[in-house]
Short mmCIF file of C-alpha atoms and ligand atoms in Angstrom, two decimals:
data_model
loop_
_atom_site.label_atom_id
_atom_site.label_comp_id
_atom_site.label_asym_id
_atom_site.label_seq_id
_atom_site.Cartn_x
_atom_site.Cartn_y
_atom_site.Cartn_z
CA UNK A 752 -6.17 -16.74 26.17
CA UNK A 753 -7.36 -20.21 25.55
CA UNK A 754 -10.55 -19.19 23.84
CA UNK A 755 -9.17 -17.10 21.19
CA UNK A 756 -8.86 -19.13 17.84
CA UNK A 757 -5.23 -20.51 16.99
CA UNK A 758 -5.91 -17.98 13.64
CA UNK A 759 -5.56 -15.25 15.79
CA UNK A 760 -2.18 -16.73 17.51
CA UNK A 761 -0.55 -15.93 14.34
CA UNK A 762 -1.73 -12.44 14.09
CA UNK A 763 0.04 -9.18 15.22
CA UNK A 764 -1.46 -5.91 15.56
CA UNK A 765 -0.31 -3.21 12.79
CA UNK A 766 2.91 -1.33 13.68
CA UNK A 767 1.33 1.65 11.54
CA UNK A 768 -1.86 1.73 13.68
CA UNK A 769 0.34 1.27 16.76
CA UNK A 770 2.21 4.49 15.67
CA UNK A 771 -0.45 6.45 15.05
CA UNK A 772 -2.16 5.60 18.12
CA UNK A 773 0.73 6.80 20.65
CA UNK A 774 1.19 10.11 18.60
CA UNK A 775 -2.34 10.54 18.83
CA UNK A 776 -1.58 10.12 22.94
CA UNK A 777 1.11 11.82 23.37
CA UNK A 778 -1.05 14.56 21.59
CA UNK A 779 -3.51 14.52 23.83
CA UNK A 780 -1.03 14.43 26.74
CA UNK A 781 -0.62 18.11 25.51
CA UNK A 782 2.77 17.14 23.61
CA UNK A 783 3.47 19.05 20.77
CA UNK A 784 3.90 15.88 18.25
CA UNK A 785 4.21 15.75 14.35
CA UNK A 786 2.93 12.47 12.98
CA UNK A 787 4.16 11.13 9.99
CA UNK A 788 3.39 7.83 10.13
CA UNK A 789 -0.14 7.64 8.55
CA UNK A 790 -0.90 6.37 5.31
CA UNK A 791 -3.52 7.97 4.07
CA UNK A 792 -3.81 11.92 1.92
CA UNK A 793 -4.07 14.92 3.74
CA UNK A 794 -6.56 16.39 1.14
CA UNK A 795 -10.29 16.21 1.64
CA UNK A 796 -12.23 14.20 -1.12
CA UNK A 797 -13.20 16.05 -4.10
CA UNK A 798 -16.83 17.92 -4.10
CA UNK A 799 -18.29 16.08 -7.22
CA UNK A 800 -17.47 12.81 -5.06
CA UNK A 801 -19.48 13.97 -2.15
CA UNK A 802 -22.29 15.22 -4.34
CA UNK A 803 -22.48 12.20 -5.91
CA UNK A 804 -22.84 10.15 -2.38
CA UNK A 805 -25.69 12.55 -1.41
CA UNK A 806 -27.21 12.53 -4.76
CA UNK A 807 -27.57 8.06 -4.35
CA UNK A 808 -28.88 8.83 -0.34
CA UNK A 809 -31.11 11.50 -1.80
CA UNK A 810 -32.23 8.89 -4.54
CA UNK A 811 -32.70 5.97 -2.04
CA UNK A 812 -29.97 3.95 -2.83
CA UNK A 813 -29.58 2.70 0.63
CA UNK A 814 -30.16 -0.80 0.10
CA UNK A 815 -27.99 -3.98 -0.43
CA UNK A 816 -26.57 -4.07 -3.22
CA UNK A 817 -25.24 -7.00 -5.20
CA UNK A 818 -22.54 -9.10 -3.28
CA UNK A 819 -19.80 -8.41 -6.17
CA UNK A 820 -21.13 -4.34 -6.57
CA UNK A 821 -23.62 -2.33 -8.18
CA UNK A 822 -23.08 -2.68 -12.32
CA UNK A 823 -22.61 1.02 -13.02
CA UNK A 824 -19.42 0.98 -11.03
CA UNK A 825 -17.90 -3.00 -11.91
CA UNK A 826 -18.58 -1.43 -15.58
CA UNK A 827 -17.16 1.64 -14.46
CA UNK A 828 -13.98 -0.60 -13.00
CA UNK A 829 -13.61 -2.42 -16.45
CA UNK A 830 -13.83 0.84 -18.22
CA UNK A 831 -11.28 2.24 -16.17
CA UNK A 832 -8.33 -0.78 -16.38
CA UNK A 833 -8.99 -0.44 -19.89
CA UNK A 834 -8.43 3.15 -19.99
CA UNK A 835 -5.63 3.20 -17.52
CA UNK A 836 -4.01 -0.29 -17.69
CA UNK A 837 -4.62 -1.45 -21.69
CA UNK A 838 -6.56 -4.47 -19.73
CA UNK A 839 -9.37 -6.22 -21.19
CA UNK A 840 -11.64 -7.53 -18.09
CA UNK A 841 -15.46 -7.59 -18.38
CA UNK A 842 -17.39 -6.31 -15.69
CA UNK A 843 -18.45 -9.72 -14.56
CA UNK A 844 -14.70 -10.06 -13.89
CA UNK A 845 -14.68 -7.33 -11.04
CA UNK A 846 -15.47 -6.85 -8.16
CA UNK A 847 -15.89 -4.40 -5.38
CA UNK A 848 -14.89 -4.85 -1.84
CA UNK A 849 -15.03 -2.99 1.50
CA UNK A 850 -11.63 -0.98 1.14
CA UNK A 851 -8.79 -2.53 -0.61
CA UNK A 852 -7.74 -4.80 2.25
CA UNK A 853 -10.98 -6.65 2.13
CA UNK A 854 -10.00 -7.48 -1.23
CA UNK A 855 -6.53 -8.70 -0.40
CA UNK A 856 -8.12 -10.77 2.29
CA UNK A 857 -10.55 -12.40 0.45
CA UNK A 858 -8.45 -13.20 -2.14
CA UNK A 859 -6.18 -14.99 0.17
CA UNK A 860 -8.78 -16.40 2.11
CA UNK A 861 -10.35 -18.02 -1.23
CA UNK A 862 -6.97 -19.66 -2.06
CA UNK A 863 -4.71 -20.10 0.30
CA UNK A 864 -4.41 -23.72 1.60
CA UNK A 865 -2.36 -24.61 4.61
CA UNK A 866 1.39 -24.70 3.76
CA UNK A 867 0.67 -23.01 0.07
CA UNK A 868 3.55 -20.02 0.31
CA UNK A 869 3.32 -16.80 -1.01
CA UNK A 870 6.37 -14.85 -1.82
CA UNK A 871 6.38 -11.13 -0.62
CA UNK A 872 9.08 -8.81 -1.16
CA UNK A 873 10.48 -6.74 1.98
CA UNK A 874 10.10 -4.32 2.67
CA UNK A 875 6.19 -4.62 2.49
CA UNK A 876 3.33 -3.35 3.80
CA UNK A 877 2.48 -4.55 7.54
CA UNK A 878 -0.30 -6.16 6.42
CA UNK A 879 0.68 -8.78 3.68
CA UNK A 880 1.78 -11.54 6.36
CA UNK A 881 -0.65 -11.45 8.80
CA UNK A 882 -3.57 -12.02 5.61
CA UNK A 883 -1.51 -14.92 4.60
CA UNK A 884 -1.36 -16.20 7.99
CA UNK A 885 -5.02 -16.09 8.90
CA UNK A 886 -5.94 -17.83 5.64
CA UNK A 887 -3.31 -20.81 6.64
CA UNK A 888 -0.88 -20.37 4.16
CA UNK A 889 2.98 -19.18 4.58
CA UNK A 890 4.51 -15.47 4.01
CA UNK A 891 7.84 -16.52 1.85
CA UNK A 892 10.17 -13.23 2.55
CA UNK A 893 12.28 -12.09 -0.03
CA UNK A 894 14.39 -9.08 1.07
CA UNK A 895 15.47 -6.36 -1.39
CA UNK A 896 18.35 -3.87 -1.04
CA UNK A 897 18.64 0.10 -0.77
CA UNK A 898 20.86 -0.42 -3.93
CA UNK A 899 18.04 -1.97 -6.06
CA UNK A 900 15.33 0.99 -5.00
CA UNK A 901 14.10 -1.85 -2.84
CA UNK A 902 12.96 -3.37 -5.91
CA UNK A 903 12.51 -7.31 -6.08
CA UNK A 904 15.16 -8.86 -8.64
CA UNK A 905 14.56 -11.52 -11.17
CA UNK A 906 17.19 -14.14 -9.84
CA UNK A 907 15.63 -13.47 -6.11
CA UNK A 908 12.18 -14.53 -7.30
CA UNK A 909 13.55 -17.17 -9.19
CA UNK A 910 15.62 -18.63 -6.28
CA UNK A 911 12.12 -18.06 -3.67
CA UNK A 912 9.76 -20.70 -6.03
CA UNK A 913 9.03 -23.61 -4.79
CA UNK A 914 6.34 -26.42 -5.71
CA UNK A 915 4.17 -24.62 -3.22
CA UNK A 916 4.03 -21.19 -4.06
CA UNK A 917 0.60 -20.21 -5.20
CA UNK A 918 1.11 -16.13 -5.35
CA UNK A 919 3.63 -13.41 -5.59
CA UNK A 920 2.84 -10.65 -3.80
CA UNK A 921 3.74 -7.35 -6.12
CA UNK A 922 3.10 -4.35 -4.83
CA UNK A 923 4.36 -1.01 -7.18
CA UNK A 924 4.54 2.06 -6.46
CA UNK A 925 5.35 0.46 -2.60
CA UNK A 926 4.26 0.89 1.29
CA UNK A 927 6.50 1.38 3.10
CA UNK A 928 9.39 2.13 0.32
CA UNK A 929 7.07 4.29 -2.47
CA UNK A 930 9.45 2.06 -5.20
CA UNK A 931 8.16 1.26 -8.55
CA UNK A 932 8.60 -1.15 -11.23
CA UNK A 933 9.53 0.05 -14.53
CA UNK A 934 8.37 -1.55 -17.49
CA UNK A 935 11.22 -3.53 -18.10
CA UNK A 936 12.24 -4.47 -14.18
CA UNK A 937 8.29 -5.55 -14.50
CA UNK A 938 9.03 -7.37 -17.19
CA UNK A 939 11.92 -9.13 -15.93
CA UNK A 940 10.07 -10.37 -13.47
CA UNK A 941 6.95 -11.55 -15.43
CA UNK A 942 9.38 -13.46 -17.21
CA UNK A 943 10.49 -15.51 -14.20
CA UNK A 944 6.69 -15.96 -13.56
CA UNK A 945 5.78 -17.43 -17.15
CA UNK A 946 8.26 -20.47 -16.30
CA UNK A 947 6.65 -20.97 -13.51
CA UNK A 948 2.68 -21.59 -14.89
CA UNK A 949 1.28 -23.14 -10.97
CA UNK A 950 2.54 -19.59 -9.49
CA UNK A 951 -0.11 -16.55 -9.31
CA UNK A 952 -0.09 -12.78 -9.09
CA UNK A 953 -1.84 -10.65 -6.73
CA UNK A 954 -0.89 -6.99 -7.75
CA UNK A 955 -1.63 -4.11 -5.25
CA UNK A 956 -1.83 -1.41 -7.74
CA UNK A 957 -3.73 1.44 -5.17
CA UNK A 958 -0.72 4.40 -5.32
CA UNK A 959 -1.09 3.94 -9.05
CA UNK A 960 -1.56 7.69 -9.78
CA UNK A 961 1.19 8.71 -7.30
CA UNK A 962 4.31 8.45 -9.38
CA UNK A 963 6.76 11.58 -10.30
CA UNK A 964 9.07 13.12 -13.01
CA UNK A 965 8.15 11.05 -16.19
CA UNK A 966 7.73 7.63 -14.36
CA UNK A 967 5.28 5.62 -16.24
CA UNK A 968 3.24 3.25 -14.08
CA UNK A 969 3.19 -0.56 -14.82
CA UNK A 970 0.69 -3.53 -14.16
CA UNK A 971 1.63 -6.97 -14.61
CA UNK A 972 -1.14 -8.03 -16.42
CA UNK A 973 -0.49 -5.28 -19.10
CA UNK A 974 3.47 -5.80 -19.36
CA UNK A 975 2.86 -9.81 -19.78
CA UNK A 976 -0.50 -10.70 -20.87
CA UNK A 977 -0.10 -14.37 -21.25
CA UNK A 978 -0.10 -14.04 -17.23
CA UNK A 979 -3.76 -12.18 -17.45
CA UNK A 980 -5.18 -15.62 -16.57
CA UNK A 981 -3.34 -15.94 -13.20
CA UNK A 982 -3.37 -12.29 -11.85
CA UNK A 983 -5.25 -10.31 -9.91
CA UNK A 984 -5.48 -7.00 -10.26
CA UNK A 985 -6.60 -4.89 -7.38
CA UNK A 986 -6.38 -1.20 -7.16
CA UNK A 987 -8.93 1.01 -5.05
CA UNK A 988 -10.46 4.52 -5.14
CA UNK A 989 -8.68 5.19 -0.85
CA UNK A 990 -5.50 6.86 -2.12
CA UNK A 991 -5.84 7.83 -5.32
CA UNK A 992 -8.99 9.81 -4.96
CA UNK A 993 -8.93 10.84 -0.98
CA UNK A 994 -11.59 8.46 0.44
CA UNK A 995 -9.90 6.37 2.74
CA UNK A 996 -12.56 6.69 4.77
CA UNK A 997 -15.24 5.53 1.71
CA UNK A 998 -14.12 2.14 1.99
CA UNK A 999 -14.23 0.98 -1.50
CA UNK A 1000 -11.62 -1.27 -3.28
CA UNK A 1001 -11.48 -3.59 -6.13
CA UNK A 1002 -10.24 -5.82 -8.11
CA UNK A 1003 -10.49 -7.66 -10.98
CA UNK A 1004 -9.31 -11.45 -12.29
CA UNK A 1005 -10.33 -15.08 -14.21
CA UNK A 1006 -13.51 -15.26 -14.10
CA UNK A 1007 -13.60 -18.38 -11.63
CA UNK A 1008 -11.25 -16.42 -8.56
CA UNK A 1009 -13.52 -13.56 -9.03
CA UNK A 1010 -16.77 -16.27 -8.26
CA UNK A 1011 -15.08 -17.59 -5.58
CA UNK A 1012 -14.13 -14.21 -4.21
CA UNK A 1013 -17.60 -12.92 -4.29
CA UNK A 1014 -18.89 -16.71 -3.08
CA UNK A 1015 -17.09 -15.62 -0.19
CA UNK A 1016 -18.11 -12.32 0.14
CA UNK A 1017 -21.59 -13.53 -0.30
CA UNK A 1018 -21.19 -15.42 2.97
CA UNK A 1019 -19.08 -12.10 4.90
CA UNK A 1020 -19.76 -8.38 4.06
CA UNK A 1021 -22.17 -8.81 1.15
CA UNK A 1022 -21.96 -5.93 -1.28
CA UNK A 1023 -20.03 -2.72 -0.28
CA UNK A 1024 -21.68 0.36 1.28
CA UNK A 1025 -24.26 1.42 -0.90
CA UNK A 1026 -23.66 5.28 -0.68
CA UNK A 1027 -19.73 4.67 -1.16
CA UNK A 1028 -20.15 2.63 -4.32
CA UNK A 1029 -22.24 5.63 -5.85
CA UNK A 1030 -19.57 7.83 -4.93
CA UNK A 1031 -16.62 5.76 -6.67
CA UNK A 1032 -18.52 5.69 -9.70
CA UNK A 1033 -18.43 9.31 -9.62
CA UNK A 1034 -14.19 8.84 -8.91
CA UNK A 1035 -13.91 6.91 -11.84
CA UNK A 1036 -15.88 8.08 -14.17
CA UNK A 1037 -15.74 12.14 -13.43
CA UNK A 1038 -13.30 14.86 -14.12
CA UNK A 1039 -9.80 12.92 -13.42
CA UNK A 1040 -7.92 16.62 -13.23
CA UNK A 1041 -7.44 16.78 -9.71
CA UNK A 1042 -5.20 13.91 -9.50
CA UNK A 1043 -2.58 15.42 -11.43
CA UNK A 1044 -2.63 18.75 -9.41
CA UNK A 1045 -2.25 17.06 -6.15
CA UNK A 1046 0.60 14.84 -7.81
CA UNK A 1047 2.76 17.46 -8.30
CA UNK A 1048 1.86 18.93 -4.76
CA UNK A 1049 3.05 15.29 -3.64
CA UNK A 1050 6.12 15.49 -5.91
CA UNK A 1051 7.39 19.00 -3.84
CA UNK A 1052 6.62 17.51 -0.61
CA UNK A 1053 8.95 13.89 -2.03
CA UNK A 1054 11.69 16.38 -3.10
CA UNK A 1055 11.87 18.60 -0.38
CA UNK A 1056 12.08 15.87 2.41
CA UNK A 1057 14.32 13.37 0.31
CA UNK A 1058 16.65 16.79 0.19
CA UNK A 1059 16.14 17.13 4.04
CA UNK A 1060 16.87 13.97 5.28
CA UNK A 1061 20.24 13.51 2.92
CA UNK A 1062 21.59 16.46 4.79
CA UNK A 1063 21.02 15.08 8.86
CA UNK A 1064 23.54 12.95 9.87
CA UNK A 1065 24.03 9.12 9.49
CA UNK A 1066 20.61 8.77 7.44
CA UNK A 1067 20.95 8.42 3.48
CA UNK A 1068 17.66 8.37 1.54
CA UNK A 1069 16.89 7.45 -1.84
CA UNK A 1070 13.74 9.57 -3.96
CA UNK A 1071 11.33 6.51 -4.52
CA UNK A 1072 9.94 6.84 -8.09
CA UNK A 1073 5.88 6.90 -6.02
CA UNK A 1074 3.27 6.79 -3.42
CA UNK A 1075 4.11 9.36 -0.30
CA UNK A 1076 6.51 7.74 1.66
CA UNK A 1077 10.56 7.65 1.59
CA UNK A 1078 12.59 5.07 3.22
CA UNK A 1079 15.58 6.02 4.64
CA UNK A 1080 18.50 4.20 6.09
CA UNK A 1081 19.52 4.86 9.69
CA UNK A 1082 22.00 1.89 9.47
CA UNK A 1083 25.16 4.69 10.38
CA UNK A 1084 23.12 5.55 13.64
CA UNK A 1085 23.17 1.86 14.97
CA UNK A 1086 25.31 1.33 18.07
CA UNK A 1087 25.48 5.63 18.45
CA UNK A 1088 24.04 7.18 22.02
CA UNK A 1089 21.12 9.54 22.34
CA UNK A 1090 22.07 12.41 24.71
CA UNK A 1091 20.55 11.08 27.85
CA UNK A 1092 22.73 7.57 27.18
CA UNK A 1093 20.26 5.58 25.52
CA UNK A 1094 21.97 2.91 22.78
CA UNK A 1095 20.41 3.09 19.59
CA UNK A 1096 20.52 -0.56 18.67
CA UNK A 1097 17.68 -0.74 16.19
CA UNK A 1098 15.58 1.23 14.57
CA UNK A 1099 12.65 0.55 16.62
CA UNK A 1100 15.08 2.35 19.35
CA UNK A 1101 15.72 4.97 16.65
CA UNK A 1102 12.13 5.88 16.14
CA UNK A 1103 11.26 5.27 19.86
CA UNK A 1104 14.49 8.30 21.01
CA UNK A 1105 13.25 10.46 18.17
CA UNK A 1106 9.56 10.73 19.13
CA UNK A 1107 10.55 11.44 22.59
CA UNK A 1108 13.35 13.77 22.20
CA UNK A 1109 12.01 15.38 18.88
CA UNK A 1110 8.04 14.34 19.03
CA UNK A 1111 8.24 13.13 15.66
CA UNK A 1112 6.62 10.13 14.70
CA UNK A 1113 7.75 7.53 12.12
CA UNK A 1114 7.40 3.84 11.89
CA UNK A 1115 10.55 1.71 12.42
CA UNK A 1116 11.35 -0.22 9.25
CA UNK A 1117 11.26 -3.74 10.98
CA UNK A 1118 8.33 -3.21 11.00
CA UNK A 1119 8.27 -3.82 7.09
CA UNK A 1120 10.81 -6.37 7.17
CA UNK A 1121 13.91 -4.47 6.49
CA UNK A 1122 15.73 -1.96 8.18
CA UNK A 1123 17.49 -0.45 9.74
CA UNK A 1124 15.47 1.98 8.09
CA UNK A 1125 11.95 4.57 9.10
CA UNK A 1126 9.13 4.90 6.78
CA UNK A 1127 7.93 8.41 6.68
CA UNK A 1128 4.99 9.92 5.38
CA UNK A 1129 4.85 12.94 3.42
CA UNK A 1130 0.82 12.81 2.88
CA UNK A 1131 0.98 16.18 5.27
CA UNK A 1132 1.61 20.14 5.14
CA UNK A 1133 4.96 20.83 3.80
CA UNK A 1134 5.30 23.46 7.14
CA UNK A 1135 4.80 20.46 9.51
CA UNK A 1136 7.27 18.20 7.01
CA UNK A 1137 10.00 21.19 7.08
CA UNK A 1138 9.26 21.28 10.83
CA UNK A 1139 9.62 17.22 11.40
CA UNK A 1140 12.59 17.19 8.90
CA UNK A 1141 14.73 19.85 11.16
CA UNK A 1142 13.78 18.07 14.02
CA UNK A 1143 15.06 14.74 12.39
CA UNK A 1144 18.53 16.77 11.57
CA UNK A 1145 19.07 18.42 15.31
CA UNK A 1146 18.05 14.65 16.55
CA UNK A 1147 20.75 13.25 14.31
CA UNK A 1148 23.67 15.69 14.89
CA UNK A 1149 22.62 15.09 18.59
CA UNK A 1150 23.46 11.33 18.98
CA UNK A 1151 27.02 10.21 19.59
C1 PLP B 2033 -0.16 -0.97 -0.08
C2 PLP B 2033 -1.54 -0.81 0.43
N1 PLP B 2033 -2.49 -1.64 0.01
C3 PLP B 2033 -3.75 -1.55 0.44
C4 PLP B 2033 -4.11 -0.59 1.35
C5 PLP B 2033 -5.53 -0.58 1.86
O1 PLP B 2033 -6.33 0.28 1.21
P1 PLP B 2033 -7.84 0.47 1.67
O2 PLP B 2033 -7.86 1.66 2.55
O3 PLP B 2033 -8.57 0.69 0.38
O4 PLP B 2033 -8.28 -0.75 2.37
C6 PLP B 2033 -3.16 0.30 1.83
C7 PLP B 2033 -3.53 1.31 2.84
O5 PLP B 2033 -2.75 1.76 3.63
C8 PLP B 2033 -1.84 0.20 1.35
O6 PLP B 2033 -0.89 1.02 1.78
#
């Protein structure tokens, strides 16, 4: 439509929310249909949190708040990258946005010229290249292998630098692939970065606390600090601590992005809900148990559907090192036949037979920029997981 700004031209709509959105008809169609293809925790935020919310409401703390966030939590933000991360930011070098993907876009949106490039590593979250987009700039794709854990290399960054890039896109442990950077394939690649001083990085840290077995998370900032001048660090309270719906993220950066960013933000949103910002202090500053207990329900639910899918036929699926998805390849089911003679060319055809046959519902990895693979979501009840796995296997053996 002729009215509609030329920004919006170069804007799809999200293949997650798509997803979700025909499960959730199907549904009510009176299907029975297991989704999988959310990203956000099954569990309920913790009770302190909520206390804490109604405790600010009860107080009156229901006003605007400053554009960049209330003090106790941008101190509470510093406090906790130096706790977590090693990282040295003051609290006038945070700030606090409406979710994590307001940060993202504001960050883009304060930087991004026309033509300036930004390198993102497939597969990556749907969201990445349509930010870049609206802001002007261009999504450089740099695709990663099953082989590698889907982990960008070195010599692939290298090769994707040009006079224009202005950020790398890092994003550890991953959507869609849960992969995560160890220290020294971090390292490897804040090497390429230091040789490259006009070149930025934007690090989407929010599955931080979702890693298993021993795996030791990683920040760029903390691995190379001579970078700390040209990254931004964002993380968020949505995944971590259950509050998608909260909408509070963060991030925090040189002191003169983090001015621009709240500049901006000044001139948008203004400051964060009120009532959520009382309740993320509480996240970050309160009793941190919890997160380890649901971890380790996280790390049965990985191990039981990485074991599940290995066994149905023509997928092969690594164990990503975090976050709750897995990323399997359905690349020996191309060209094969469904049972009523449908050609599985792709895996958006993949994911399309499955959720009819099977009612499952994944997302198709093009989607994400690589395939032919599915992202699947294990932030559910291991009964419907067992129950969507088995369906995946009988779908499998069925196709020809
Ligand atoms: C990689 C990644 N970054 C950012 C976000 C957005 O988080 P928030 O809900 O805080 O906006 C998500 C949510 O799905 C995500 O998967």
């Amino acid at each position: 439509m002729a009215f509609l700004s030329d920004a919006l031209l170069r804007v799809k709509p999200s293949a997650t929310i798509v997803m979700t959105q025909k499960a959730r008809e199907l549904k009510a169609a009176g299907r029975d249909v297991i989704s999988l293809s959310v990203g956000e925790p099954d569990f309920d935020t913790p009770d302190n949190i909520k206390k804490a919310a109604m405790d600010a409401i009860a107080r009156g703390d229901t006003k605007y708040t400053p554009v960049a966030g209330i003090p106790p939590l941008r101190e509470a933000i510093a406090a906790k990258f130096k706790r977590e991360n090693g990282l040295d930011y003051k609290p006038s070098q945070t700030i606090v946005g409406t979710g994590g993907k307001h940060i993202l876009f504001n960050a883009f949106l304060a930087t991004v010229n026309p033509g300036d490039e930004v390198i993102i590593p497939a597969p990556y979250w749907v969201s990445y290249p349509d930010m870049v987009a609206i802001a002007g700039g261009k999504p450089v794709f740099v695709e990663t292998t099953m082989a590698h854990g889907f982990k960008l290399q070195a010599a692939d960054l290298e090769r994707a630098i040009t006079p224009k890039t202005k950020w790398l896109m890092l994003n550890s442990p991953s959507n869609p692939s849960g992969a995560a950077y160890t220290h020294a394939e971090m390292k490897a690649l804040t090497d390429v970065l230091l040789a490259h001083p006009h070149v930025w990085v934007l690090t989407d840290d929010i599955y931080e606390h979702l890693i298993y077995g021993d795996f030791v998370f990683v920040t760029p900032a903390q691995v190379e600090p001579r970078l700390m001048e040209r990254t931004l660090t964002m993380n968020g309270v949505s995944k971590s601590y259950a509050m998608t719906g909260w909408r509070i993220g963060f991030a925090a950066g040189p002191d003169q992005l983090i001015k621009a960013m709240d500049m901006l933000q000044g001139q948008q949103t203004s400051g964060a809900c009120s009532i959520a910002q009382w309740a993320s202090v509480e996240a970050l500053t309160g009793p941190q148990d919890f997160i380890a207990e649901r971890r380790k329900i996280f790390e049965d639910r990985r191990n039981l559907v990485v074991s599940m899918l290995n066994q149905a036929k023509y997928l092969s699926c690594p164990a990503p090192e975090g976050a709750f998805y897995v990323y399997p390849s359905c690349a020996d089911a191309m060209g094969r036949k469904t049972p009523d003679g449908r050609v599985i060319a792709n895996d958006a055809d993949f994911v399309g037979a499955l959720l009819d046959a099977e009612g499952v519902a994944v997302v198709q990895g093009s989607a994400f920029g690589l395939g032919p693979n599915f992202r699947l979501s294990y932030a559910t009840s291991t009964q419907a997981l067992e129950d969507a796995c088995s369906k995946i296997q009988r779908f499998c053996a069925s196709l020809q």
